[in-house]
Coordinates of C-alpha atoms and ligand atoms in Angstrom, one line a residue:
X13 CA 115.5 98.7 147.0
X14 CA 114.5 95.4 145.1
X15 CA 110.9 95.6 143.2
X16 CA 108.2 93.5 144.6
X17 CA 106.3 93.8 140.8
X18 CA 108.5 91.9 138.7
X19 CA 106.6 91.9 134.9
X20 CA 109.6 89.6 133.5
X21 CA 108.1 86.8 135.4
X22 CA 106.0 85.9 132.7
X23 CA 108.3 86.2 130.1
X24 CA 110.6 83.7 131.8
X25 CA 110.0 80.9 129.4
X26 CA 108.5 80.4 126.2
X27 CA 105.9 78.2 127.8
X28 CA 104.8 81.2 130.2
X29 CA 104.7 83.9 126.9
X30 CA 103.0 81.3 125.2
X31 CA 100.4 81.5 127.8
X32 CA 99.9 84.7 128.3
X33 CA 100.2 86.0 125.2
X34 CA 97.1 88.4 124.3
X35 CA 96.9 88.5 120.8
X36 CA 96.5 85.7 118.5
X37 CA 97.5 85.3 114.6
X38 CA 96.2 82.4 112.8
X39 CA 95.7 81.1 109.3
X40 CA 91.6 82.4 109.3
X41 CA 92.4 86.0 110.0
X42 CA 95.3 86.3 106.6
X43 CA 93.8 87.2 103.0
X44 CA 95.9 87.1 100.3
X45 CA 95.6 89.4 97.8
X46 CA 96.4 88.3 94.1
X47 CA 96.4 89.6 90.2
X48 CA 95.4 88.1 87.5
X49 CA 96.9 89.8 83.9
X50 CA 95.5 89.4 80.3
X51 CA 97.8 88.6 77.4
X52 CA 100.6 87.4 79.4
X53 CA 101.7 83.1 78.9
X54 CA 103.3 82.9 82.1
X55 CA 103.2 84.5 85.3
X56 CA 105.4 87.6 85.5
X57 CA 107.1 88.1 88.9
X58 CA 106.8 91.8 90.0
X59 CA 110.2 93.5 90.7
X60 CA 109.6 95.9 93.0
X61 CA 107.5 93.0 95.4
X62 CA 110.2 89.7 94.9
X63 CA 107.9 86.6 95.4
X64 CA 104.4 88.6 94.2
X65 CA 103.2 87.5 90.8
X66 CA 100.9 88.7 88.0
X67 CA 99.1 85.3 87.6
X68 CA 98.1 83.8 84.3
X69 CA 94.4 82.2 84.8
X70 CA 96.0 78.9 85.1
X71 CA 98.1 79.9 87.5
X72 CA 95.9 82.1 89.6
X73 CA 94.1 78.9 90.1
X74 CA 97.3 76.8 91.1
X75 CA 98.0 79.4 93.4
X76 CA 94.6 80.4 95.0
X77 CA 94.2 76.5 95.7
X78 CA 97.2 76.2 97.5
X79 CA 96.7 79.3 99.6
X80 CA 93.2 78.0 100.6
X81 CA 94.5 74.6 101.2
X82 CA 96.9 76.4 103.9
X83 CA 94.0 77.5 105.2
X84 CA 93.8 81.8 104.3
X85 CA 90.4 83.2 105.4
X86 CA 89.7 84.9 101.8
X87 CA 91.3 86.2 98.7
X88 CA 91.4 89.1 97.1
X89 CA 91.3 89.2 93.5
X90 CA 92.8 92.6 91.1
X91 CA 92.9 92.7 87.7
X92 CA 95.7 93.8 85.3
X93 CA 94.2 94.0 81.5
X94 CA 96.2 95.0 78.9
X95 CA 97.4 98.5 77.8
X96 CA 95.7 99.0 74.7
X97 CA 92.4 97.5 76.8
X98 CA 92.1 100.5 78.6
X99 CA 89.7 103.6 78.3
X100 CA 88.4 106.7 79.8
X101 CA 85.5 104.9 81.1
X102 CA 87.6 101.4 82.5
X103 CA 85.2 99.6 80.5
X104 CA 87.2 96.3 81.2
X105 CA 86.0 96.4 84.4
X106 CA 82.4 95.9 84.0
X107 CA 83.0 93.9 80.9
X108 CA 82.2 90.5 81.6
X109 CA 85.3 89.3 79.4
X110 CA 87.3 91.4 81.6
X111 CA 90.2 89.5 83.0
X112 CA 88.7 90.6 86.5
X113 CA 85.7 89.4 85.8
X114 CA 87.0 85.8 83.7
X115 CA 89.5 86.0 87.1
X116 CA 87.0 85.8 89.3
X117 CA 84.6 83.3 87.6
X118 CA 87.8 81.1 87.3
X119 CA 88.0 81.8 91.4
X120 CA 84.7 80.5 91.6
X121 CA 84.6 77.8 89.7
X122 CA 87.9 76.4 91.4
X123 CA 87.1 77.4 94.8
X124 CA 83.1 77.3 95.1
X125 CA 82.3 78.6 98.9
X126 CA 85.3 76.6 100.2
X127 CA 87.2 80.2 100.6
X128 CA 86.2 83.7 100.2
X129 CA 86.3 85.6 97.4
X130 CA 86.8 89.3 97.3
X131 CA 87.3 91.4 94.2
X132 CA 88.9 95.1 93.9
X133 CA 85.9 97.0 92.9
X134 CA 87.8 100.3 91.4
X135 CA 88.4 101.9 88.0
X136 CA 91.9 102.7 88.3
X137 CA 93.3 99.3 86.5
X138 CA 90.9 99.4 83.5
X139 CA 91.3 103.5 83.3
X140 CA 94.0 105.2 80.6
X141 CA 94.3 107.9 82.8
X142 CA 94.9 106.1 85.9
X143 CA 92.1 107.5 88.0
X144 CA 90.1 105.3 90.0
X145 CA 86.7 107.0 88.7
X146 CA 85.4 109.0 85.3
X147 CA 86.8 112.6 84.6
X148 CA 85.0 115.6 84.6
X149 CA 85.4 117.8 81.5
X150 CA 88.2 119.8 83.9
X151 CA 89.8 116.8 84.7
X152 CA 88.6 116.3 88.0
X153 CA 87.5 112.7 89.2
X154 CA 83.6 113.3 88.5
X155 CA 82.0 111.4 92.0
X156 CA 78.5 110.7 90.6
X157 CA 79.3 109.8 87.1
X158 CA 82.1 107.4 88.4
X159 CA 79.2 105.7 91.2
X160 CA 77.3 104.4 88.0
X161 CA 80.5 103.2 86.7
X162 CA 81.1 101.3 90.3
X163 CA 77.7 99.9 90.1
X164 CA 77.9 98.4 86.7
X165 CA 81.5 97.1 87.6
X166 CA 79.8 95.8 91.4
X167 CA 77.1 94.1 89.5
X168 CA 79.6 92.4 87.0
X169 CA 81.8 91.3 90.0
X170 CA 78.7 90.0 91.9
X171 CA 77.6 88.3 88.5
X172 CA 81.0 86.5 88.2
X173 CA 80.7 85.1 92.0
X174 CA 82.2 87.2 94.0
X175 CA 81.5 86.8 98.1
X176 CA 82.5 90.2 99.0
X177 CA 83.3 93.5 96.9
X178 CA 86.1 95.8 98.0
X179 CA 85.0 99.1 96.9
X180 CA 88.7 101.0 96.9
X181 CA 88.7 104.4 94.7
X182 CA 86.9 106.2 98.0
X183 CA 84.1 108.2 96.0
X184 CA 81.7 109.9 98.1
X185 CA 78.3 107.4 98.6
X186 CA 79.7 104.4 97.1
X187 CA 78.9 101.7 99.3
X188 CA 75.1 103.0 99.6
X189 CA 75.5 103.2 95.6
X190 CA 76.4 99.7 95.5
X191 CA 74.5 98.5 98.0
X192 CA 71.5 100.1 96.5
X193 CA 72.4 98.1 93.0
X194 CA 73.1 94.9 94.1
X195 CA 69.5 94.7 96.1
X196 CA 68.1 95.7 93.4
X197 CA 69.3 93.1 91.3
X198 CA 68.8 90.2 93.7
X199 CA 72.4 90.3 95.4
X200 CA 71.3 91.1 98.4
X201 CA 73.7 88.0 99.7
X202 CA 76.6 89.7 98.2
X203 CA 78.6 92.1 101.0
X204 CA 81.2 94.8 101.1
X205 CA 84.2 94.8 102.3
X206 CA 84.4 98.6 102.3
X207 CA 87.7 100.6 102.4
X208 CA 86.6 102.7 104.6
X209 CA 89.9 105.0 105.4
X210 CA 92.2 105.1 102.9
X211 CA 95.2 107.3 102.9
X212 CA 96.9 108.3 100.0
X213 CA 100.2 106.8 100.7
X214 CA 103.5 107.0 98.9
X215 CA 103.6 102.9 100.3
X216 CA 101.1 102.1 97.1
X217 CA 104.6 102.5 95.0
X218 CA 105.2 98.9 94.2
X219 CA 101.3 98.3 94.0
X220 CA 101.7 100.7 90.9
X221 CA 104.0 98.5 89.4
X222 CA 102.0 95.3 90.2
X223 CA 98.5 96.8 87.9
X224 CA 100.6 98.5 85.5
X225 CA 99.2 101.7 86.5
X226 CA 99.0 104.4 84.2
X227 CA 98.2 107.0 86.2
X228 CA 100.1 110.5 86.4
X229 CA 99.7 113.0 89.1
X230 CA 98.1 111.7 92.3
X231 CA 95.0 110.5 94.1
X232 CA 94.8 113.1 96.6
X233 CA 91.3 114.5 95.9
X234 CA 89.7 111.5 97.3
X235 CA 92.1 109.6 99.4
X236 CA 93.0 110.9 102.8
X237 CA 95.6 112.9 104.2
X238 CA 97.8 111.5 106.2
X239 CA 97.2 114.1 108.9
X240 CA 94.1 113.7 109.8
X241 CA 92.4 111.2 112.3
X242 CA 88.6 112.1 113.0
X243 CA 88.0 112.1 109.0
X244 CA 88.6 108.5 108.9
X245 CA 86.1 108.3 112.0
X246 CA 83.8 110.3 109.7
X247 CA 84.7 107.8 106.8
X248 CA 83.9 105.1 108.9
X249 CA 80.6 106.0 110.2
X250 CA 79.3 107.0 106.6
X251 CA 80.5 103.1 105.2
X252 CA 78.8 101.5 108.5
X253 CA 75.6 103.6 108.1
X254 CA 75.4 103.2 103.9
X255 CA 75.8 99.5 104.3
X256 CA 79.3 98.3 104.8
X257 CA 79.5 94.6 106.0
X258 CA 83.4 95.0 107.2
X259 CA 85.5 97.7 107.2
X260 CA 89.3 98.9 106.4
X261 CA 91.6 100.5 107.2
X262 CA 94.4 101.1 104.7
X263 CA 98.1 101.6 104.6
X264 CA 98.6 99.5 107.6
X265 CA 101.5 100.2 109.6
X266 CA 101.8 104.2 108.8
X267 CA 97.9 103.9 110.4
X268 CA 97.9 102.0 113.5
X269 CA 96.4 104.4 115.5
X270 CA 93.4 105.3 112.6
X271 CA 92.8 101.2 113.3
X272 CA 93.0 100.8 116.6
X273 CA 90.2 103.8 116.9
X274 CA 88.3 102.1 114.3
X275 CA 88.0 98.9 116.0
X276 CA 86.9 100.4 119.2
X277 CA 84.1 102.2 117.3
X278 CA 83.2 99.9 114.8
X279 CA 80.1 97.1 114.8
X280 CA 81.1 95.2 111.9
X281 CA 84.1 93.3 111.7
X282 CA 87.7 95.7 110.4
X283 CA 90.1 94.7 108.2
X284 CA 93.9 96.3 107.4
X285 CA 95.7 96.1 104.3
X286 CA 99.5 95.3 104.3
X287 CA 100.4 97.3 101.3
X288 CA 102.8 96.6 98.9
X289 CA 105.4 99.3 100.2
X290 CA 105.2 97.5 103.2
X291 CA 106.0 94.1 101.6
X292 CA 108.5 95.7 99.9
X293 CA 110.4 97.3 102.6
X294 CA 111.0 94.2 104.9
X295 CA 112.1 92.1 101.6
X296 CA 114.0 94.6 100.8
X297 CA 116.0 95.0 103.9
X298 CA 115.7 91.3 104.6
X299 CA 117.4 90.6 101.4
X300 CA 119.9 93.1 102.5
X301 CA 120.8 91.1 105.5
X302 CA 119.4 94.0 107.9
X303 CA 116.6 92.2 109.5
X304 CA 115.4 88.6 110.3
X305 CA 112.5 88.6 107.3
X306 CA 110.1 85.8 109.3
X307 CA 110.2 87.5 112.6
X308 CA 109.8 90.9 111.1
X309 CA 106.8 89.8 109.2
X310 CA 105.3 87.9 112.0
X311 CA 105.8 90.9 114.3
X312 CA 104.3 93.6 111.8
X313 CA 101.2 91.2 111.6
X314 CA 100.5 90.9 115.2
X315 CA 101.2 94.3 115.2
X316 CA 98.7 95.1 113.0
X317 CA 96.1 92.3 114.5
X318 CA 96.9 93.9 118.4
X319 CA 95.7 97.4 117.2
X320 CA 92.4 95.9 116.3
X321 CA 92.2 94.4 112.8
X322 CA 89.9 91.4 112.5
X323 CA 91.7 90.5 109.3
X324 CA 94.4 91.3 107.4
X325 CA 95.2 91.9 103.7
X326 CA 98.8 90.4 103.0
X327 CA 101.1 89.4 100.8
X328 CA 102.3 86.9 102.6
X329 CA 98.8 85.6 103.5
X330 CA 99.5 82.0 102.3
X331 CA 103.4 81.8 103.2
X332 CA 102.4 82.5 106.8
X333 CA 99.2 80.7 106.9
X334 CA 101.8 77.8 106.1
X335 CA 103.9 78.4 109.3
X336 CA 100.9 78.9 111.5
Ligands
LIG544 C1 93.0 100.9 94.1 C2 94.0 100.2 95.0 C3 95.3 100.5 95.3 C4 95.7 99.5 96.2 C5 94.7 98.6 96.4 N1 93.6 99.1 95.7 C6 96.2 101.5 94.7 C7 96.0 102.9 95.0 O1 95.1 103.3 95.7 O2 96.8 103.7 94.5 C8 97.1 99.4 96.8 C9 97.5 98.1 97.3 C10 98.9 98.0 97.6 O3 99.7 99.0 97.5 O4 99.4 96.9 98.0 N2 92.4 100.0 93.2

């Protein structure tokens, strides 16, 4: 009649949670992800992600110091350049006067080794079109041709001091492509944090915003469906074996279970990205009065940390490192 296993023992008092709690969230595992614009005087605040700014170089540096000071693992560094700066080819990206590239040197000189620096390596800022690679003549996202693009923009990155790239437009090969590149060039110190599976996610919409995209149309010849499972585990393998150095997963929360499979397979370390739709959402409904915005955040990231993620990509990497 009355149980003899009684689980709610241990959640008696905070002390006895605290104890036995399994998973742990703390400053090292957060990486804030941040853009840096061109021809803008002050920073612009994004409206579709309240709190998220389009830095100014002056004030990427003001704000990457202050995140490392409350003690993030890494940033992650995107680019916006202006309209009229972009091409066919993204040739901003690879340019060394890109505002990536002059982002990331300003990372570097600020920062030094004290932090990590990571930079987006993908087309899709510095594009006209949008794409995150070159176009075929039928207007198909050419793989090959946009693999040299990725290895001039990888060596530029690398060039500008870059710790880690993030190769994100999911071509076919391009991890051994940049692998292959920045060996070749004496970079071999330089890693990738690969994203590995990628969905293509109707989450990215604020992210859009945030890079003043100009894409039309969608990614969805070469990121994932969101039905499928053992692809990722296919993507995953082929990043490990061309070279990868970490992996991620990407959306986050709509992919729990695609993370949680990759951790149990993977040996390098795996990262999940807190996309901007995700930011969103919770500030949206927090502002709304519907949920408590610092519990719902801290629960999403242990959520996201339990189902296997090493680190995490977040918006609120430096807020949070701040409470922890
Ligand atoms: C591609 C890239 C995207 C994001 C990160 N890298 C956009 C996309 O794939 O459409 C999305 C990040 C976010 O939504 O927070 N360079």
């Amino acid at each position: 009649m009355f149980p003899t296993h009684r689980p709610r023992r241990l959640r008696r008092t905070p002390a006895l949670r605290r104890l036995v709690a399994e998973t742990t969230l703390e400053p090292r595992h957060l990486v804030l992800p941040m853009f840096v614009a061109d021809g803008i005087s002050a920073p612009y605040e994004i409206s579709s992600m309240p709190g998220v700014y389009q830095h100014t170089l002056d004030s990427l540096r003001v704000a990457a110091t202050e995140a490392v000071a409350a003690g993030v693992g890494g940033l992650m560094l995107f680019g916006v350049p202006k309209a009229e700066d972009k091409d066919p080819q993204g040739s901003g990206a690879s340019d060394p006067d890109g505002i990536l590239n002059v982002g990331l040197r300003a990372l570097a000189d600020e920062l030094g080794d004290s932090t990590v620096i990571m930079a987006d390596t993908c087309l899709d800022e510095f594009t006209d079109h949008g794409h995150c690679g070159v176009l075929a003549p039928s207007g198909a996202v050419d793989n090959d041709a946009t693999l040299i693009r990725y290895i001039e923009m990888a060596l530029a990155q690398a060039d500008s001091g870059a710790h880690l790239l993030g190769p994100s437009g999911m071509m076919d090969g391009q991890v051994a492509a940049i692998r292959g590149a920045l060996d070749a060039s004496g970079y071999t110190e330089v890693g990738q944090l690969a994203y590995a599976a990628k969905y293509a996610s109707a989450f990215y919409g604020p992210f859009r915003e945030a890079v003043g995209s100009s894409l039309e149309g969608d990614r969805r010849t070469y990121q994932q469906d969101a039905a499928n499972r053992r692809e990722s585990m296919r993507e995953v393998d082929l990043d490990i074996a061309e070279g990868a150095d970490m992996v991620m997963v990407k959306p986050a929360m709509s992919y729990l279970d695609i993370l949680r499979e990759t951790a149990d397979r993977s040996p390098v370390p795996v990262a999940a990205y807190q996309i901007s739709g995700e930011y969103s959402m919770i500030t949206a409904a927090a502002q709304n009065g519907w949920i408590d915005r610092d519990a719902a955040i801290l629960e999403s990231l242990t959520s996201i940390r339990r189902a296997g993620a090493d680190v995490v990509l977040t918006y609120w990497a430096a807020e949070v490192a701040g409470w922890l």
